[in-house]
Amino acid sequence: MTNVREPSIPQGGVSGVRVADRLPEPTPHCAGHSHYVPDCSECQIAYTLRYGPVAAERPGLDMSPAAPVSDGDTDGDPFEWIWDTRPVLGDIRDFARARQAGPWATLGVVLARAVAATEPNMVLPPLVGSDKSLNLFVALVGSSGGGKGAAEGAAADAVEFVDGNGRQIIIEEFPVGSGEGVARTFLPSDEPRTRALFTAAEVDTVSALGGRKGSTLMPELRKVYAGEQIGFANASKDTRTPLAAHSYRACLTIGVQPLKAGPLLDDADGGTPQRFLWLKVTDPYAPAGPLAAPEPVQVKVKAYTAARVRVTVPDIARDAIRRHRLAVLREEDVNPLDGHRMLTALKVGAALAILDGRIEITEEDWKLAGAILRVSDHTRAQVQQSVAEQSRSANRARALAAAERNEVISDHAEQRARDRVRGSVLRYLDRRTVATRKELRVNLRSELRSLLDSELGELESEGAISYDGTVYRRPEGRTE
């Protein structure tokens, strides 16, 4: 088996400087902590948004093979080494580039398809609570028309999944609809279905469906991720859709335009962003010349007749998950939502094992999954930054509009007040012929008196009134 190539960049830092030695003060942190906590993924995201990607170690998830992502410290892709660890990964990258698709998005779809090719009786062991499903969610990040469809097409052609007899495993795809519709996809019919790949071209489609009054889509998708029971035991047989836990295999890919990702990110407190693998549809390091696509890879996926088949998990992953769970139980200063992230890493590790024709997650799979999760973290951080900048711009625009509106209102109110002073002076002089400044001032409402002198000067310059040093009067013949 090919060993994972360790990068030459020092573990836990960039250019030999450990994060603990280079964090500025005060450091950004997540909402759940009063200061930066290196073991917390949300603190790392907050730090990334402010100062660039974090290279801190994360004891809960071994990231040691992963070179830190940097926006300016390298001329090449700092994660290029991942593609070279296994022939199948290199082929996926080369196939994607030959088809003008983003390699990372293509890999994400291949991983989802790898899981979708397995039967639902294949599960992760109960390290915390009960058995966990392999169901995998992937967010394909890019602008509209940026390449989600290209990545999905390249992924479908790059890797072919076959059963033990060499027959192609058909992976059916369905658009995301209602929560009830997800369960109904697997209901008994003339052709029973246990596997499905759900897709949504745009995240705002999912947001709109999930935002409808009475919608059950988002809660059902969270259950799907865990492989829990979905559907509803309604009184009517026609609308009854309960589906037992681990009786279905469902993966999901969603196209995410960064500026429309708000609804997906808004549920961070519920752990929804951590349930997704975030990968870009773009390819900043794409070669200029055309490439020949390698031959499609054929992966054999074995089906098991046992009621439940548990994927083997390496000790390094078990220990990391147990340490994190123990810290949560003891109410230590860790982010409980990192548990979702670790589960996603396990699912990615399982998908990598499936691509290698195994159902055992090796230490190498776990480390590769950790590196891919780092790419995901960086992508998610960039999306969060885009959403935050959009929000700031929108708030700034609203503030400027409000200030301008208030200024117009203020100017209008002042002009009305000046008109009232002017009218009062002229009417008084029309009735009395002459008047002192004091008489004109007393005739005004108190809130208008501060404007009297300026309006007297304006009226005098216009010739509407005259002043002889003692009294004001209207010029002969002026009645306006």
Tab-separated table of C-alpha atoms in Angstrom:
chain	number	residue	atom	x	y	z
A	1	MET	CA	0.000	0.000	0.000
A	2	THR	CA	1.273	3.438	-0.887
A	3	ASN	CA	2.280	5.403	2.174
A	4	VAL	CA	1.041	8.930	2.739
A	5	ARG	CA	3.816	11.360	1.947
A	6	GLU	CA	4.516	13.599	4.896
A	7	PRO	CA	4.941	17.264	3.875
A	8	SER	CA	8.095	19.140	4.722
A	9	ILE	CA	6.224	21.951	6.478
A	10	PRO	CA	6.554	21.791	10.292
A	11	GLN	CA	3.572	20.260	12.003
A	12	GLY	CA	1.338	22.838	13.686
A	13	GLY	CA	2.765	25.913	12.042
A	14	VAL	CA	3.793	27.801	8.958
A	15	SER	CA	7.485	28.426	8.194
A	16	GLY	CA	8.501	26.802	11.474
A	17	VAL	CA	6.415	29.122	13.644
A	18	ARG	CA	3.875	27.422	15.854
A	19	VAL	CA	0.386	28.918	16.047
A	20	ALA	CA	0.693	29.352	19.805
A	21	ASP	CA	3.710	31.626	19.192
A	22	ARG	CA	2.187	33.720	16.385
A	23	LEU	CA	-1.433	34.352	17.317
A	24	PRO	CA	-2.031	38.092	17.585
A	25	GLU	CA	-3.694	39.444	20.680
A	26	PRO	CA	-6.581	39.609	21.094
A	27	THR	CA	-7.278	36.528	19.011
A	28	PRO	CA	-10.590	35.873	17.275
A	29	HIS	CA	-12.682	33.093	18.739
A	30	CYS	CA	-16.028	31.395	18.273
A	31	ALA	CA	-19.238	32.361	20.048
A	32	GLY	CA	-18.848	29.461	22.473
A	33	HIS	CA	-15.470	30.581	23.867
A	34	SER	CA	-14.128	33.764	25.416
A	35	HIS	CA	-10.721	33.257	23.774
A	36	TYR	CA	-9.081	31.289	20.968
A	37	VAL	CA	-9.069	27.528	21.643
A	38	PRO	CA	-6.762	25.603	19.253
A	39	ASP	CA	-8.814	22.392	19.554
A	40	CYS	CA	-12.031	24.132	18.449
A	41	SER	CA	-12.793	24.064	14.731
A	42	GLU	CA	-15.092	27.114	14.987
A	43	CYS	CA	-12.318	29.116	16.702
A	44	GLN	CA	-10.027	28.127	13.857
A	45	ILE	CA	-12.635	29.255	11.332
A	46	ALA	CA	-12.922	32.609	13.138
A	47	TYR	CA	-9.144	32.975	13.108
A	48	THR	CA	-8.993	32.049	9.421
A	49	LEU	CA	-11.541	34.724	8.566
A	50	ARG	CA	-9.428	37.373	10.290
A	51	TYR	CA	-5.804	36.411	9.629
A	52	GLY	CA	-5.744	33.579	7.092
A	53	PRO	CA	-5.808	29.793	7.449
A	54	VAL	CA	-4.805	28.240	10.768
A	55	ALA	CA	-2.115	25.580	10.955
A	56	ALA	CA	-2.899	24.558	14.520
A	57	GLU	CA	-2.916	20.913	15.455
A	58	ARG	CA	-6.316	19.528	16.314
A	59	PRO	CA	-5.887	16.665	18.829
A	60	GLY	CA	-9.418	15.477	18.128
A	61	LEU	CA	-8.601	14.836	14.473
A	62	ASP	CA	-5.084	13.989	13.324
A	63	MET	CA	-4.226	16.453	10.581
A	64	SER	CA	-0.467	15.770	10.590
A	65	PRO	CA	-0.048	14.918	6.889
A	66	ALA	CA	-1.789	18.097	5.776
A	67	ALA	CA	0.291	21.039	4.671
A	68	PRO	CA	-1.229	24.288	5.985
A	69	VAL	CA	-3.319	26.148	3.437
A	70	SER	CA	-2.005	29.605	2.675
A	71	ASP	CA	-3.119	32.346	0.341
A	72	GLY	CA	0.391	33.594	-0.325
A	73	ASP	CA	3.074	31.367	1.203
A	74	THR	CA	3.371	29.042	-1.790
A	75	ASP	CA	3.444	29.236	-5.558
A	76	GLY	CA	1.627	25.914	-5.965
A	77	ASP	CA	-1.227	23.954	-4.473
A	78	PRO	CA	-0.197	23.138	-0.879
A	79	PHE	CA	-2.405	20.046	-1.046
A	80	GLU	CA	-1.094	18.736	-4.360
A	81	TRP	CA	0.622	15.902	-2.473
A	82	ILE	CA	-2.783	14.358	-1.627
A	83	TRP	CA	-3.398	13.459	-5.270
A	84	ASP	CA	-0.075	11.613	-5.423
A	85	THR	CA	-0.753	9.301	-2.477
A	86	ARG	CA	-2.881	6.858	-4.487
A	87	PRO	CA	-3.237	6.162	-8.197
A	88	VAL	CA	-7.034	6.460	-8.031
A	89	LEU	CA	-6.779	9.976	-6.583
A	90	GLY	CA	-4.311	11.063	-9.258
A	91	ASP	CA	-6.602	9.635	-11.927
A	92	ILE	CA	-9.587	11.552	-10.531
A	93	ARG	CA	-7.605	14.813	-10.606
A	94	ASP	CA	-6.339	14.191	-14.156
A	95	PHE	CA	-9.783	13.109	-15.391
A	96	ALA	CA	-11.370	16.229	-13.887
A	97	ARG	CA	-8.807	18.517	-15.528
A	98	ALA	CA	-9.175	16.759	-18.869
A	99	ARG	CA	-12.924	17.433	-18.642
A	100	GLN	CA	-12.385	21.067	-17.536
A	101	ALA	CA	-13.846	20.379	-14.101
A	102	GLY	CA	-12.586	21.298	-10.631
A	103	PRO	CA	-10.615	18.371	-9.136
A	104	TRP	CA	-11.772	18.930	-5.558
A	105	ALA	CA	-15.452	19.141	-6.466
A	106	THR	CA	-15.040	16.086	-8.682
A	107	LEU	CA	-13.417	14.195	-5.812
A	108	GLY	CA	-16.276	15.214	-3.502
A	109	VAL	CA	-18.867	13.836	-5.918
A	110	VAL	CA	-16.840	10.635	-6.407
A	111	LEU	CA	-16.735	10.134	-2.625
A	112	ALA	CA	-20.509	10.652	-2.415
A	113	ARG	CA	-21.046	8.197	-5.266
A	114	ALA	CA	-18.723	5.676	-3.612
A	115	VAL	CA	-20.888	5.744	-0.487
A	116	ALA	CA	-24.093	5.724	-2.567
A	117	ALA	CA	-22.858	2.520	-4.250
A	118	THR	CA	-22.957	0.652	-0.935
A	119	GLU	CA	-25.989	-0.873	0.705
A	120	PRO	CA	-27.333	0.732	3.897
A	121	ASN	CA	-26.404	-2.276	6.036
A	122	MET	CA	-22.781	-1.058	5.902
A	123	VAL	CA	-22.364	1.321	8.866
A	124	LEU	CA	-19.802	2.936	11.110
A	125	PRO	CA	-19.393	1.295	14.549
A	126	PRO	CA	-21.045	2.809	17.655
A	127	LEU	CA	-18.083	4.761	18.997
A	128	VAL	CA	-20.516	7.320	20.450
A	129	GLY	CA	-24.117	6.245	20.951
A	130	SER	CA	-25.294	3.854	18.249
A	131	ASP	CA	-24.163	2.813	14.768
A	132	LYS	CA	-23.679	5.735	12.397
A	133	SER	CA	-24.561	5.865	8.716
A	134	LEU	CA	-22.033	6.399	5.930
A	135	ASN	CA	-24.434	8.884	4.265
A	136	LEU	CA	-22.276	11.751	3.023
A	137	PHE	CA	-23.173	15.387	2.236
A	138	VAL	CA	-21.023	17.486	-0.121
A	139	ALA	CA	-21.262	21.240	-0.781
A	140	LEU	CA	-19.878	22.156	-4.214
A	141	VAL	CA	-18.788	25.773	-3.887
A	142	GLY	CA	-18.680	28.157	-6.827
A	143	SER	CA	-20.575	30.812	-8.721
A	144	SER	CA	-23.639	29.975	-10.776
A	145	GLY	CA	-22.456	28.158	-13.888
A	146	GLY	CA	-19.024	27.788	-12.277
A	147	GLY	CA	-18.749	24.049	-12.776
A	148	LYS	CA	-20.994	22.005	-10.467
A	149	GLY	CA	-22.499	20.142	-13.420
A	150	ALA	CA	-19.053	19.608	-14.943
A	151	ALA	CA	-17.777	18.112	-11.681
A	152	GLU	CA	-20.793	15.813	-11.386
A	153	GLY	CA	-20.427	14.667	-14.983
A	154	ALA	CA	-16.687	14.090	-14.656
A	155	ALA	CA	-17.166	12.177	-11.406
A	156	ALA	CA	-19.772	9.869	-12.963
A	157	ASP	CA	-17.436	9.059	-15.865
A	158	ALA	CA	-14.149	8.929	-13.951
A	159	VAL	CA	-15.066	6.065	-11.625
A	160	GLU	CA	-17.375	3.154	-12.368
A	161	PHE	CA	-18.661	1.093	-9.467
A	162	VAL	CA	-19.388	-2.584	-10.080
A	163	ASP	CA	-20.704	-5.430	-7.927
A	164	GLY	CA	-19.002	-8.720	-7.161
A	165	ASN	CA	-20.040	-10.085	-10.549
A	166	GLY	CA	-18.636	-7.118	-12.441
A	167	ARG	CA	-22.042	-5.608	-13.201
A	168	GLN	CA	-22.328	-1.847	-13.061
A	169	ILE	CA	-23.949	-0.439	-9.945
A	170	ILE	CA	-26.535	2.098	-11.046
A	171	ILE	CA	-26.600	5.166	-8.795
A	172	GLU	CA	-29.955	6.849	-9.209
A	173	GLU	CA	-30.091	10.606	-8.769
A	174	PHE	CA	-33.071	12.608	-7.530
A	175	PRO	CA	-33.668	16.323	-7.005
A	176	VAL	CA	-34.239	17.444	-3.452
A	177	GLY	CA	-37.895	18.133	-2.736
A	178	SER	CA	-39.887	18.002	0.472
A	179	GLY	CA	-38.948	16.127	3.624
A	180	GLU	CA	-41.728	13.648	2.940
A	181	GLY	CA	-40.417	13.247	-0.605
A	182	VAL	CA	-37.011	12.123	0.656
A	183	ALA	CA	-38.578	9.239	2.586
A	184	ARG	CA	-41.009	8.434	-0.212
A	185	THR	CA	-38.053	7.851	-2.556
A	186	PHE	CA	-37.347	4.610	-0.690
A	187	LEU	CA	-40.879	3.367	-0.048
A	188	PRO	CA	-41.745	-0.153	-1.238
A	189	SER	CA	-42.781	-0.298	-4.882
A	190	ASP	CA	-42.555	-2.602	-7.840
A	191	GLU	CA	-38.832	-1.870	-7.894
A	192	PRO	CA	-37.611	-1.546	-4.273
A	193	ARG	CA	-34.932	1.107	-3.810
A	194	THR	CA	-32.380	1.272	-0.997
A	195	ARG	CA	-29.854	3.741	-2.437
A	196	ALA	CA	-30.147	7.248	-3.853
A	197	LEU	CA	-28.021	10.296	-4.577
A	198	PHE	CA	-29.936	13.526	-3.988
A	199	THR	CA	-28.802	16.682	-5.755
A	200	ALA	CA	-29.632	20.382	-5.649
A	201	ALA	CA	-28.180	22.700	-8.273
A	202	GLU	CA	-28.440	25.739	-6.018
A	203	VAL	CA	-28.445	26.045	-2.234
A	204	ASP	CA	-31.174	28.698	-2.378
A	205	THR	CA	-33.506	26.032	-3.792
A	206	VAL	CA	-32.991	23.990	-0.638
A	207	SER	CA	-33.290	27.127	1.487
A	208	ALA	CA	-36.580	28.064	-0.190
A	209	LEU	CA	-37.996	24.569	0.249
A	210	GLY	CA	-36.803	24.401	3.842
A	211	GLY	CA	-38.137	27.874	4.609
A	212	ARG	CA	-41.717	27.131	3.638
A	213	LYS	CA	-44.234	27.175	6.453
A	214	GLY	CA	-44.525	23.672	7.875
A	215	SER	CA	-41.565	22.385	5.840
A	216	THR	CA	-39.805	19.326	7.244
A	217	LEU	CA	-36.948	19.259	4.742
A	218	MET	CA	-34.066	20.549	6.870
A	219	PRO	CA	-34.860	18.395	9.942
A	220	GLU	CA	-35.268	15.354	7.680
A	221	LEU	CA	-31.921	16.015	5.975
A	222	ARG	CA	-30.197	16.146	9.363
A	223	LYS	CA	-31.728	12.758	10.148
A	224	VAL	CA	-30.664	11.423	6.766
A	225	TYR	CA	-27.055	12.386	7.499
A	226	ALA	CA	-27.116	10.192	10.601
A	227	GLY	CA	-29.156	7.419	8.961
A	228	GLU	CA	-31.939	7.837	11.517
A	229	GLN	CA	-35.595	6.965	11.001
A	230	ILE	CA	-37.223	9.377	8.583
A	231	GLY	CA	-40.747	9.864	7.299
A	232	PHE	CA	-44.019	10.256	9.157
A	233	ALA	CA	-46.465	7.773	10.635
A	234	ASN	CA	-49.604	9.593	9.471
A	235	ALA	CA	-53.056	8.117	10.019
A	236	SER	CA	-53.720	7.805	6.300
A	237	LYS	CA	-51.957	4.910	4.599
A	238	ASP	CA	-51.504	7.057	1.484
A	239	THR	CA	-49.411	9.621	3.350
A	240	ARG	CA	-47.663	7.271	5.775
A	241	THR	CA	-43.914	7.336	5.050
A	242	PRO	CA	-41.896	5.947	8.011
A	243	LEU	CA	-38.528	4.515	7.042
A	244	ALA	CA	-36.469	2.545	9.576
A	245	ALA	CA	-32.985	3.674	10.594
A	246	HIS	CA	-30.183	2.308	8.422
A	247	SER	CA	-32.646	0.930	5.874
A	248	TYR	CA	-31.651	3.453	3.198
A	249	ARG	CA	-28.471	4.894	1.718
A	250	ALA	CA	-28.761	8.572	0.814
A	251	CYS	CA	-26.021	11.007	-0.155
A	252	LEU	CA	-26.455	14.660	-1.052
A	253	THR	CA	-24.614	17.154	-3.243
A	254	ILE	CA	-25.579	20.827	-3.201
A	255	GLY	CA	-24.302	23.646	-5.385
A	256	VAL	CA	-23.382	26.555	-3.127
A	257	GLN	CA	-22.892	30.062	-4.449
A	258	PRO	CA	-20.805	31.724	-1.718
A	259	LEU	CA	-23.039	34.797	-1.388
A	260	LYS	CA	-26.140	32.601	-1.075
A	261	ALA	CA	-24.718	30.237	1.537
A	262	GLY	CA	-26.112	32.211	4.483
A	263	PRO	CA	-29.046	29.874	5.256
A	264	LEU	CA	-26.730	26.862	5.297
A	265	LEU	CA	-24.198	28.630	7.526
A	266	ASP	CA	-26.853	30.139	9.789
A	267	ASP	CA	-27.459	26.721	11.359
A	268	ALA	CA	-23.900	26.501	12.693
A	269	ASP	CA	-25.267	26.151	16.229
A	270	GLY	CA	-27.029	22.990	15.089
A	271	GLY	CA	-23.897	21.645	13.423
A	272	THR	CA	-25.231	21.718	9.856
A	273	PRO	CA	-22.093	23.250	8.244
A	274	GLN	CA	-19.915	20.620	9.962
A	275	ARG	CA	-22.031	17.877	8.373
A	276	PHE	CA	-20.944	18.956	4.885
A	277	LEU	CA	-17.731	18.486	2.977
A	278	TRP	CA	-17.064	21.894	1.340
A	279	LEU	CA	-15.109	21.698	-1.915
A	280	LYS	CA	-14.574	24.220	-4.711
A	281	VAL	CA	-15.685	23.739	-8.302
A	282	THR	CA	-12.819	25.945	-9.504
A	283	ASP	CA	-9.193	24.965	-10.166
A	284	PRO	CA	-6.676	27.804	-9.552
A	285	TYR	CA	-3.796	25.495	-10.528
A	286	ALA	CA	-5.316	24.153	-13.750
A	287	PRO	CA	-2.688	23.574	-16.456
A	288	ALA	CA	-2.932	25.773	-19.541
A	289	GLY	CA	-2.725	23.060	-22.181
A	290	PRO	CA	-5.287	20.344	-22.981
A	291	LEU	CA	-4.928	17.025	-21.161
A	292	ALA	CA	-5.853	13.512	-22.206
A	293	ALA	CA	-8.299	11.862	-19.823
A	294	PRO	CA	-7.066	8.652	-18.206
A	295	GLU	CA	-9.089	5.494	-18.550
A	296	PRO	CA	-12.050	5.359	-16.131
A	297	VAL	CA	-11.309	3.571	-12.882
A	298	GLN	CA	-13.406	0.525	-12.057
A	299	VAL	CA	-14.074	-0.051	-8.358
A	300	LYS	CA	-15.609	-3.272	-7.083
A	301	VAL	CA	-18.073	-2.789	-4.229
A	302	LYS	CA	-18.995	-5.898	-2.346
A	303	ALA	CA	-22.524	-6.410	-1.040
A	304	TYR	CA	-23.067	-8.189	2.273
A	305	THR	CA	-26.027	-10.304	3.303
A	306	ALA	CA	-25.595	-9.733	7.028
A	307	ALA	CA	-28.149	-7.472	8.693
A	308	ARG	CA	-25.412	-5.080	9.807
A	309	VAL	CA	-21.813	-4.805	8.610
A	310	ARG	CA	-19.582	-2.474	10.592
A	311	VAL	CA	-16.691	-0.707	8.936
A	312	THR	CA	-13.404	-1.196	10.757
A	313	VAL	CA	-12.042	2.009	12.322
A	314	PRO	CA	-8.326	2.441	13.211
A	315	ASP	CA	-7.228	3.003	16.790
A	316	ILE	CA	-5.961	6.514	16.015
A	317	ALA	CA	-9.473	7.573	15.009
A	318	ARG	CA	-11.138	5.748	17.907
A	319	ASP	CA	-8.798	7.401	20.403
A	320	ALA	CA	-9.347	10.875	18.927
A	321	ILE	CA	-13.132	10.513	19.008
A	322	ARG	CA	-13.090	9.134	22.549
A	323	ARG	CA	-10.861	11.964	23.798
A	324	HIS	CA	-13.160	14.547	22.291
A	325	ARG	CA	-16.278	12.885	23.659
A	326	LEU	CA	-14.742	12.589	27.138
A	327	ALA	CA	-13.923	16.311	27.068
A	328	VAL	CA	-17.534	17.074	26.099
A	329	LEU	CA	-18.903	14.872	28.894
A	330	ARG	CA	-16.623	16.580	31.400
A	331	GLU	CA	-17.765	19.982	30.136
A	332	GLU	CA	-14.227	20.985	29.264
A	333	ASP	CA	-13.474	23.901	26.980
A	334	VAL	CA	-14.057	22.123	23.644
A	335	ASN	CA	-16.565	22.673	20.884
A	336	PRO	CA	-19.208	19.907	20.997
A	337	LEU	CA	-19.912	20.476	17.288
A	338	ASP	CA	-16.460	19.112	16.452
A	339	GLY	CA	-18.125	15.730	16.935
A	340	HIS	CA	-20.020	16.284	13.661
A	341	ARG	CA	-16.753	17.141	11.959
A	342	MET	CA	-15.095	13.955	13.185
A	343	LEU	CA	-18.036	11.919	11.952
A	344	THR	CA	-17.691	13.581	8.544
A	345	ALA	CA	-13.980	12.681	8.585
A	346	LEU	CA	-14.873	9.049	9.342
A	347	LYS	CA	-17.316	9.020	6.431
A	348	VAL	CA	-14.667	10.461	4.112
A	349	GLY	CA	-12.223	7.839	5.377
A	350	ALA	CA	-14.776	5.120	4.654
A	351	ALA	CA	-15.354	6.493	1.148
A	352	LEU	CA	-11.597	6.469	0.514
A	353	ALA	CA	-11.496	2.846	1.683
A	354	ILE	CA	-14.362	1.956	-0.679
A	355	LEU	CA	-12.428	3.528	-3.560
A	356	ASP	CA	-9.565	1.223	-2.588
A	357	GLY	CA	-11.836	-1.837	-2.568
A	358	ARG	CA	-11.947	-2.179	1.220
A	359	ILE	CA	-14.361	-1.707	4.108
A	360	GLU	CA	-11.588	-1.125	6.642
A	361	ILE	CA	-10.613	2.458	7.380
A	362	THR	CA	-6.853	2.462	7.763
A	363	GLU	CA	-4.681	4.994	9.558
A	364	GLU	CA	-3.721	6.275	6.112
A	365	ASP	CA	-7.405	6.741	5.213
A	366	TRP	CA	-7.951	8.676	8.443
A	367	LYS	CA	-4.997	10.964	7.786
A	368	LEU	CA	-6.038	11.546	4.181
A	369	ALA	CA	-9.568	12.288	5.388
A	370	GLY	CA	-8.062	14.778	7.820
A	371	ALA	CA	-6.214	16.511	4.995
A	372	ILE	CA	-9.378	16.669	2.867
A	373	LEU	CA	-11.251	18.102	5.859
A	374	ARG	CA	-8.608	20.828	6.049
A	375	VAL	CA	-9.347	21.720	2.426
A	376	SER	CA	-13.042	21.729	3.368
A	377	ASP	CA	-12.403	23.972	6.377
A	378	HIS	CA	-10.515	26.474	4.251
A	379	THR	CA	-13.254	26.509	1.619
A	380	ARG	CA	-15.950	26.977	4.249
A	381	ALA	CA	-13.949	29.808	5.836
A	382	GLN	CA	-13.785	31.598	2.485
A	383	VAL	CA	-17.543	31.179	2.039
A	384	GLN	CA	-18.157	32.545	5.530
A	385	GLN	CA	-15.907	35.491	4.753
A	386	SER	CA	-17.824	36.216	1.542
A	387	VAL	CA	-21.133	36.097	3.403
A	388	ALA	CA	-19.764	38.306	6.191
A	389	GLU	CA	-18.431	40.861	3.698
A	390	GLN	CA	-21.753	40.879	1.867
A	391	SER	CA	-23.549	41.426	5.160
A	392	ARG	CA	-21.224	44.278	6.068
A	393	SER	CA	-21.704	45.859	2.635
A	394	ALA	CA	-25.476	45.517	2.912
A	395	ASN	CA	-25.453	47.005	6.415
A	396	ARG	CA	-23.232	49.846	5.223
A	397	ALA	CA	-25.550	50.539	2.280
A	398	ARG	CA	-28.594	50.488	4.547
A	399	ALA	CA	-26.869	52.832	6.998
A	400	LEU	CA	-25.906	55.254	4.230
A	401	ALA	CA	-29.426	55.149	2.807
A	402	ALA	CA	-30.882	55.765	6.251
A	403	ALA	CA	-28.460	58.645	6.853
A	404	GLU	CA	-29.313	60.180	3.490
A	405	ARG	CA	-33.011	59.766	4.145
A	406	ASN	CA	-32.653	61.363	7.570
A	407	GLU	CA	-30.673	64.199	6.046
A	408	VAL	CA	-33.380	64.849	3.460
A	409	ILE	CA	-36.021	64.761	6.173
A	410	SER	CA	-33.960	67.097	8.321
A	411	ASP	CA	-33.373	69.510	5.433
A	412	HIS	CA	-37.069	69.502	4.604
A	413	ALA	CA	-38.018	70.142	8.215
A	414	GLU	CA	-35.547	73.034	8.470
A	415	GLN	CA	-36.835	74.619	5.275
A	416	ARG	CA	-40.402	74.385	6.538
A	417	ALA	CA	-39.319	76.056	9.767
A	418	ARG	CA	-37.612	78.885	7.858
A	419	ASP	CA	-40.699	79.359	5.698
A	420	ARG	CA	-42.797	79.647	8.855
A	421	VAL	CA	-40.477	82.342	10.276
A	422	ARG	CA	-40.505	84.234	6.994
A	423	GLY	CA	-44.298	84.096	6.769
A	424	SER	CA	-44.710	85.196	10.367
A	425	VAL	CA	-42.456	88.259	9.874
A	426	LEU	CA	-44.186	89.398	6.691
A	427	ARG	CA	-47.679	88.919	8.052
A	428	TYR	CA	-46.815	90.823	11.238
A	429	LEU	CA	-45.396	93.749	9.292
A	430	ASP	CA	-48.389	93.753	6.929
A	431	ARG	CA	-50.674	94.172	9.951
A	432	ARG	CA	-48.542	96.533	12.057
A	433	THR	CA	-46.532	98.401	9.374
A	434	VAL	CA	-43.439	98.531	11.608
A	435	ALA	CA	-42.002	96.270	14.312
A	436	THR	CA	-38.899	95.953	16.430
A	437	ARG	CA	-36.795	92.786	16.461
A	438	LYS	CA	-38.107	92.017	19.935
A	439	GLU	CA	-41.734	92.251	18.772
A	440	LEU	CA	-41.056	89.968	15.829
A	441	ARG	CA	-39.251	87.501	18.085
A	442	VAL	CA	-41.999	87.415	20.696
A	443	ASN	CA	-44.505	86.733	17.918
A	444	LEU	CA	-42.688	83.484	17.029
A	445	ARG	CA	-43.003	80.082	18.642
A	446	SER	CA	-40.032	79.394	20.900
A	447	GLU	CA	-38.590	76.612	18.680
A	448	LEU	CA	-38.463	79.017	15.710
A	449	ARG	CA	-36.799	81.997	17.371
A	450	SER	CA	-33.223	80.816	16.673
A	451	LEU	CA	-33.923	81.227	12.947
A	452	LEU	CA	-35.204	84.815	13.156
A	453	ASP	CA	-31.963	86.740	12.580
A	454	SER	CA	-30.936	84.722	9.518
A	455	GLU	CA	-34.391	85.100	7.947
A	456	LEU	CA	-34.502	88.833	8.679
A	457	GLY	CA	-31.178	89.137	6.869
A	458	GLU	CA	-32.492	87.132	3.903
A	459	LEU	CA	-35.696	89.200	3.668
A	460	GLU	CA	-33.757	92.450	3.882
A	461	SER	CA	-31.315	91.356	1.141
A	462	GLU	CA	-34.263	90.428	-1.064
A	463	GLY	CA	-35.838	93.857	-0.510
A	464	ALA	CA	-38.919	92.326	1.099
A	465	ILE	CA	-38.323	94.371	4.273
A	466	SER	CA	-36.150	97.316	5.326
A	467	TYR	CA	-34.425	98.198	8.598
A	468	ASP	CA	-33.534	101.694	9.759
A	469	GLY	CA	-31.562	100.608	12.799
A	470	THR	CA	-34.591	100.634	15.086
A	471	VAL	CA	-37.556	99.046	13.410
A	472	TYR	CA	-38.364	96.825	10.472
A	473	ARG	CA	-40.973	97.811	7.933
A	474	ARG	CA	-42.329	96.717	4.594
A	475	PRO	CA	-41.189	98.783	1.604
A	476	GLU	CA	-43.945	100.847	0.107
A	477	GLY	CA	-45.980	98.809	-2.342
A	478	ARG	CA	-44.576	95.398	-1.174
A	479	THR	CA	-47.255	93.046	0.099
A	480	GLU	CA	-45.779	89.644	-0.690
